[in-house]
Amino acid sequence: MIEAVGLTKRFGAKTAVDQLSFQVRPGHVTGFLGPNGSGKSTTMRMILGLDQPTSGQVTINGRPFRELGNAQRNVGALLDAKAVHGGRRARTHLLSIAQLSGIPEKRVDEVLAVVGLQDVARRRTKGFSLGMGQRLGIATALLGDPRVLLFDEPVNGLDPEGILWVRNLMRQLASEGRTVFVSSHLMSEMALTADHLIVIGRGRLLADMGTQEFIAHNSAGFARVRAAGNDQDGRKALAAALTAAGGRVLQEPDGALRVTGLELPHISDLAHGVGVRLWELSPHRASLEEAYMRMTQSSVEYTSTEDPRAELWEPDPLALPAWEDGAAAPEVPQDGFFAPPPPGAGGKPFLMPGSAAELAGTAGTAPNNPEDTR
Amino acid sequence: MSFPAVLRSEWTKIRTVASTVWTLAAAAVVTVGMSALLCVFLNSQFENMPKEQQLAFDPTASSFAGMSLGQAAVIVFGVLVVGTEYSTGMIRTSLAAVPRRGSFLAGKLLVATALALAVGLVTSFVSFFTGQALLGEHSIGIGEPNVLRAVFGAGLYMAVIALFAMGLTMVLRSSMLALGILLPFVFLLSPILGSVDATQKVAYFFPNVAGSRIMQTVPAVLDGSEPPYGPWGGFGIMAAWAALAVVAGYAVLRKRDA
């Protein structure tokens, strides 16, 4: 259990971490999300006693890190894959850390095998790739078989096989009842790995909730409804009925309706009620990536003049010229709305995931959960 | 976490990097080699030296003459032991593993100083006997007054100069900065100040100048420039410098974020 209370860190006039309070509970993988410069690493460093908080405190199992007796046995951490002396061999690097806690030499070879570095154990670490460095760092964290594990960006530089391995490792460690705290800005990765999320921006806590809950709260899940033959009258009637039932209806350029606030079966019933046949009635769930973008867009620290998030965002399909008959339903606002795109360019009325991120976002969740089509 | 465990870990760390071997080997080779060369030269030129110099000839100190250059390697050793922790980022891994920073510092300094002392003692004994063998009829035996003190003192000098370098690097947290201050200090500032009458009294209290007094067995009375302390007094001044550097280094390590 990691507990932060009013944790604050100032560097001169700049506040890196501002009144942060959270708990990281055992038995879960807790993801730590935030844009670059939002204070993730500083928070990690304060947890490990490397930085002194300006005010507030953070404890591990009730005690500040610097007062823990046998640190390696209690807390394992990967902060920086390159934080090793490049002239030392992988095995002796681990050995020197193992000896601090009286961990037997046998355990060093064990963790080297766990992370898959047994073949390069006797090589100097300056020849290591970033991925090998990450593995060595993970080996360091695992050495003392600790109950609390911290990983700062553990999948940086890993190949897909390595990413999968880290994901399974995290989940396994958590299932053994350990406290696992992982920072990352790879949203799709977090969606698959973390059960719980702590999101910060500009050093402030933005969210502390379950991953599913976070996605549900911070993204616009919606239903896409398409009347048969794109028939305008049917659509108008349907839109009126949906609005009357308390739904919010927006119109997409290709004539489909984007409905929030109503569940799918209810929409179907209403369509039946007004006698409109449907060609499409599909749930759309936002991915963690969108939820995250939506939440942190105001707290991104470093933005380039060319929007750096552009590549993460879906191109906004709604920015196309407005459909001529806009009276029936209001246009989808085009400002700051980062929902997945409508079906492919040909307007084919079947569902394709808009992006890999969307795929990842739904893969980790119960698919097509009608509750989320608010 | 027990202190012996910290010592064991630091010993593993220090013996598994190439720079330890290279710097300490360089210190030994340079000291012994330079001293031997000087002793050969002195032996052959002894008759041509002025009378005063012949009288004040110190065969013991002559056999350590190479240490003035060899100490550069010892300083580099001390600087690198601490400095590479910072330059590589290893310090974060180290401190995440040893939350008590005092233990970390004490363990590191103790191991590195002990190693420098061991190498220093071997170097001083080898240098002494080699030098005396080459000095021929001008040599001195190890049983003569003050000679054994000087030989041990030369080993101690190496250990304390290494400790001083480590303490200073702890304060500066950078190998480059520490070397950039220490080497010009030892090889430019103290010889220059020491050769000018007006500033000589200041130079007497520099750690390397004060400390090297312990390697001499004949006081430099002839030119009237005897420092205001004895061999152990000078060594004490040097040790005080080292202690000051270590205390300041500890204060920095405790206070600053790693």
Coordinates of C-alpha atoms in Angstrom, one line a residue, chain A residues 61-358:
Chain A
N61 CA 3.0 0.5 4.3
G62 CA 2.7 3.3 6.7
R63 CA 6.3 4.4 6.8
P64 CA 8.3 6.9 4.8
F65 CA 10.7 5.2 2.4
R66 CA 13.8 6.4 4.1
E67 CA 12.8 4.7 7.3
L68 CA 12.2 1.3 5.8
G69 CA 14.6 -1.1 7.2
N70 CA 15.3 -3.5 4.3
A71 CA 14.2 -1.5 1.3
Q72 CA 14.8 -4.1 -1.3
R73 CA 12.6 -6.6 0.4
N74 CA 9.8 -4.1 0.7
V75 CA 9.9 -2.0 -2.4
G76 CA 11.2 -2.8 -5.8
A77 CA 11.5 0.0 -8.3
L78 CA 12.4 0.6 -11.9
L79 CA 12.8 4.3 -12.3
D80 CA 15.2 4.7 -15.2
A81 CA 16.5 1.9 -17.4
K82 CA 19.7 3.8 -17.9
A83 CA 20.5 4.3 -14.2
V84 CA 23.3 1.8 -14.2
H85 CA 27.0 2.1 -14.4
G86 CA 27.7 1.2 -18.0
G87 CA 31.1 -0.3 -17.2
R88 CA 29.7 -2.9 -14.9
R89 CA 28.4 -6.2 -16.1
A90 CA 24.7 -7.0 -15.7
R91 CA 25.2 -9.8 -13.2
T92 CA 27.6 -7.9 -11.0
H93 CA 25.3 -4.8 -11.1
L94 CA 22.4 -7.0 -9.7
L95 CA 24.8 -8.7 -7.3
S96 CA 25.8 -5.4 -5.7
I97 CA 22.2 -4.6 -5.1
A98 CA 21.4 -8.1 -3.9
Q99 CA 24.2 -8.0 -1.4
L100 CA 22.6 -4.9 0.3
S101 CA 19.8 -7.0 1.6
G102 CA 21.5 -10.3 2.0
I103 CA 19.8 -11.7 -1.0
P104 CA 21.6 -14.9 -2.1
E105 CA 23.6 -14.9 -5.3
K106 CA 21.3 -17.7 -6.6
R107 CA 18.5 -15.2 -6.7
V108 CA 20.5 -12.9 -9.1
D109 CA 20.7 -15.7 -11.7
E110 CA 17.0 -16.4 -11.1
V111 CA 15.8 -12.9 -11.9
L112 CA 18.2 -12.7 -14.9
A113 CA 16.4 -15.8 -16.2
V114 CA 13.0 -14.3 -15.4
V115 CA 13.7 -11.2 -17.5
G116 CA 15.4 -13.2 -20.2
L117 CA 18.9 -11.7 -19.8
Q118 CA 20.7 -14.9 -18.8
D119 CA 22.7 -14.9 -22.1
V120 CA 24.1 -11.4 -21.6
A121 CA 24.5 -11.6 -17.8
R122 CA 28.3 -11.1 -18.2
R123 CA 28.2 -8.3 -20.7
R124 CA 28.9 -4.7 -19.7
T125 CA 25.6 -2.8 -19.6
K126 CA 26.7 0.1 -21.8
G127 CA 26.2 -2.2 -24.8
F128 CA 22.6 -2.8 -23.8
S129 CA 19.7 -1.6 -25.9
L130 CA 16.9 0.4 -24.2
G131 CA 14.8 -2.8 -24.1
M132 CA 17.6 -4.7 -22.4
G133 CA 18.0 -1.9 -20.0
Q134 CA 14.3 -2.0 -19.1
R135 CA 14.6 -5.8 -18.5
L136 CA 17.6 -5.2 -16.3
G137 CA 15.7 -2.6 -14.4
I138 CA 12.7 -4.9 -14.0
A139 CA 15.2 -7.6 -12.7
T140 CA 16.4 -5.1 -10.1
A141 CA 12.9 -4.4 -9.0
L142 CA 12.1 -8.1 -8.6
L143 CA 15.3 -9.0 -6.8
G144 CA 14.0 -8.8 -3.2
D145 CA 10.6 -10.3 -4.0
P146 CA 9.0 -7.2 -2.7
R147 CA 5.4 -6.6 -1.8
V148 CA 5.3 -3.1 -3.4
L149 CA 6.6 -2.5 -7.0
L150 CA 7.0 0.7 -8.9
F151 CA 7.6 0.9 -12.6
D152 CA 8.2 4.1 -14.4
E153 CA 7.5 3.7 -18.1
P154 CA 8.4 0.0 -18.1
V155 CA 7.5 -0.7 -21.7
N156 CA 9.6 2.1 -23.3
G157 CA 11.9 0.5 -25.8
L158 CA 10.4 -3.0 -25.6
D159 CA 9.4 -5.0 -28.6
P160 CA 5.8 -6.3 -28.9
E161 CA 6.8 -9.6 -27.3
G162 CA 8.4 -7.7 -24.5
I163 CA 5.3 -5.5 -24.0
L164 CA 3.1 -8.6 -23.7
W165 CA 5.5 -10.1 -21.3
V166 CA 5.5 -6.9 -19.1
R167 CA 1.8 -6.8 -19.2
N168 CA 1.5 -10.4 -18.0
L169 CA 4.1 -9.9 -15.4
M170 CA 2.3 -6.9 -13.9
R171 CA -1.0 -8.7 -13.8
Q172 CA 0.7 -11.7 -12.2
L173 CA 2.4 -9.7 -9.6
A174 CA -0.8 -8.0 -8.7
S175 CA -2.7 -11.3 -8.6
E176 CA -0.2 -12.4 -6.0
G177 CA -1.5 -9.7 -3.8
R178 CA 1.3 -7.2 -4.4
T179 CA 0.9 -3.5 -4.9
V180 CA 1.8 -2.6 -8.5
F181 CA 2.1 1.0 -9.5
V182 CA 3.0 1.6 -13.2
S183 CA 3.4 4.9 -14.9
S184 CA 2.9 5.2 -18.7
H185 CA 1.6 7.4 -21.3
L186 CA 0.8 4.5 -23.6
M187 CA -3.0 4.6 -23.1
S188 CA -3.9 1.5 -25.0
E189 CA -1.3 -0.4 -22.9
M190 CA -2.7 0.9 -19.7
A191 CA -6.2 0.0 -20.8
L192 CA -5.1 -3.6 -21.0
T193 CA -2.9 -3.7 -17.9
A194 CA -4.3 -1.5 -15.2
D195 CA -7.4 -2.1 -13.1
H196 CA -7.2 1.2 -11.5
L197 CA -6.0 4.6 -12.8
I198 CA -4.6 7.6 -11.1
V199 CA -4.5 10.5 -13.6
I200 CA -2.6 13.7 -13.1
G201 CA -2.1 16.8 -15.1
R202 CA 0.2 19.7 -14.1
G203 CA 0.9 18.0 -10.9
R204 CA -2.8 17.9 -9.8
L205 CA -4.9 14.8 -9.4
L206 CA -7.5 14.6 -12.2
A207 CA -8.9 11.2 -11.5
D208 CA -8.6 8.3 -9.2
M209 CA -10.9 5.5 -10.3
G210 CA -11.3 2.1 -11.9
T211 CA -10.2 1.9 -15.6
Q212 CA -13.7 1.1 -16.8
E213 CA -15.2 3.8 -14.7
F214 CA -12.7 6.2 -16.0
I215 CA -13.5 5.4 -19.6
A216 CA -17.2 5.6 -18.9
H217 CA -16.9 8.9 -17.1
N218 CA -14.6 10.7 -19.5
S219 CA -15.6 9.6 -22.9
A220 CA -18.6 10.0 -25.1
G221 CA -19.9 6.5 -25.6
F222 CA -22.8 6.8 -28.1
A223 CA -25.1 4.8 -30.3
R224 CA -25.0 5.3 -34.0
V225 CA -28.5 5.0 -35.6
R226 CA -29.1 5.0 -39.3
A227 CA -32.5 5.0 -40.8
A228 CA -33.1 2.7 -43.7
G229 CA -32.2 4.3 -47.1
N230 CA -31.1 7.5 -45.4
D231 CA -34.7 8.5 -45.6
Q232 CA -35.0 12.1 -44.4
D233 CA -38.5 12.0 -43.1
G234 CA -37.9 8.8 -41.2
R235 CA -34.8 10.3 -39.7
K236 CA -36.6 13.4 -38.6
A237 CA -39.3 11.4 -37.0
L238 CA -36.8 9.2 -35.3
A239 CA -34.8 12.2 -34.1
A240 CA -37.9 13.8 -32.7
A241 CA -38.9 10.6 -30.9
L242 CA -35.4 10.1 -29.5
T243 CA -35.2 13.7 -28.2
A244 CA -38.7 13.4 -26.7
A245 CA -37.5 10.3 -24.8
G246 CA -34.7 12.2 -23.3
G247 CA -31.9 11.3 -25.6
R248 CA -29.4 13.8 -27.1
V249 CA -29.2 13.5 -30.8
L250 CA -26.5 14.8 -33.1
Q251 CA -26.3 14.3 -36.8
E252 CA -23.4 13.0 -38.7
P253 CA -22.5 14.3 -42.2
D254 CA -23.5 11.0 -43.9
G255 CA -27.0 11.1 -42.4
A256 CA -26.5 8.8 -39.4
L257 CA -27.6 9.9 -36.0
R258 CA -25.4 9.9 -33.0
V259 CA -27.4 9.3 -29.9
T260 CA -26.4 9.6 -26.3
G261 CA -28.4 9.1 -23.1
L262 CA -30.5 6.2 -24.3
E263 CA -29.8 2.5 -24.2
L264 CA -29.8 0.5 -27.4
P265 CA -32.9 -1.6 -26.8
H266 CA -34.8 1.6 -26.0
I267 CA -33.7 3.2 -29.2
S268 CA -34.8 0.2 -31.1
D269 CA -38.2 0.3 -29.4
L270 CA -38.6 4.0 -30.2
A271 CA -37.7 3.4 -33.9
H272 CA -40.3 0.7 -34.0
G273 CA -42.8 3.0 -32.4
V274 CA -42.4 5.6 -35.1
G275 CA -42.3 3.0 -37.8
V276 CA -38.7 3.6 -39.0
R277 CA -36.6 0.7 -40.2
L278 CA -33.0 0.8 -39.1
W279 CA -30.0 -0.1 -41.1
E280 CA -27.6 0.5 -38.3
L281 CA -27.8 0.5 -34.5
S282 CA -24.4 0.2 -33.1
P283 CA -22.8 1.0 -29.8
H284 CA -19.6 3.1 -29.8
R285 CA -17.3 3.1 -26.9
A286 CA -14.6 5.6 -26.6
S287 CA -11.1 4.3 -25.9
L288 CA -9.0 5.1 -22.9
E289 CA -6.9 7.2 -25.2
E290 CA -9.9 9.5 -25.9
A291 CA -10.9 9.6 -22.4
Y292 CA -7.5 10.6 -21.4
M293 CA -7.1 13.2 -24.2
R294 CA -10.4 14.7 -23.2
M295 CA -9.4 14.9 -19.5
T296 CA -5.9 16.2 -19.9
Q297 CA -6.2 18.5 -22.9
S298 CA -6.2 21.6 -20.6
S299 CA -3.3 20.3 -18.6
V300 CA -0.7 19.4 -21.2
E301 CA 2.5 21.1 -20.3
Y302 CA 4.5 21.2 -23.5
T303 CA 2.7 21.7 -26.7
S304 CA 4.3 22.3 -30.0
T305 CA 2.9 24.9 -32.4
E306 CA 2.0 22.0 -34.5
D307 CA -0.4 20.2 -32.2
P308 CA 1.6 17.2 -30.9
R309 CA -1.5 15.3 -30.1
A310 CA -2.7 15.4 -33.7
E311 CA -1.2 12.1 -34.4
L312 CA -3.0 10.6 -31.4
W313 CA -6.3 12.1 -32.3
E314 CA -8.6 10.7 -34.9
P315 CA -9.0 13.0 -37.8
D316 CA -12.3 14.7 -37.1
P317 CA -14.7 13.3 -39.6
L318 CA -17.4 15.8 -38.6
A319 CA -15.3 18.6 -40.0
L320 CA -16.6 17.7 -43.4
P321 CA -18.9 20.2 -45.1
A322 CA -22.2 20.2 -43.2
W323 CA -25.0 18.2 -44.5
E324 CA -27.5 20.5 -46.2
D325 CA -30.5 19.7 -44.2
G326 CA -29.2 20.6 -40.7
A327 CA -32.5 21.6 -39.2
A328 CA -33.7 18.1 -38.1
A329 CA -30.9 17.6 -35.6
P330 CA -28.2 19.9 -34.4
E331 CA -24.8 19.5 -35.9
V332 CA -22.2 17.7 -34.0
P333 CA -20.1 20.3 -32.4
Q334 CA -16.7 20.3 -33.9
D335 CA -14.8 21.8 -31.1
G336 CA -12.9 19.4 -28.8
F337 CA -14.9 16.4 -29.6
F338 CA -12.7 13.4 -30.0
A339 CA -15.0 10.5 -30.7
P340 CA -14.2 7.7 -33.1
P341 CA -14.9 8.3 -36.7
P342 CA -18.0 7.0 -38.4
P343 CA -17.7 4.0 -40.6
G344 CA -15.3 4.0 -43.6
A345 CA -15.2 6.7 -46.2
G346 CA -17.6 4.9 -48.5
G347 CA -20.3 5.3 -45.9
K348 CA -20.7 1.6 -45.6
P349 CA -23.1 0.9 -42.8
F350 CA -21.1 -1.6 -41.0
L351 CA -18.7 -1.3 -38.0
M352 CA -15.0 -1.2 -38.3
P353 CA -12.9 -0.1 -35.5
G354 CA -11.7 3.4 -36.2
S355 CA -8.2 2.8 -35.0
A356 CA -5.9 0.4 -33.2
A357 CA -6.5 2.4 -30.0
E358 CA -10.2 1.9 -30.3

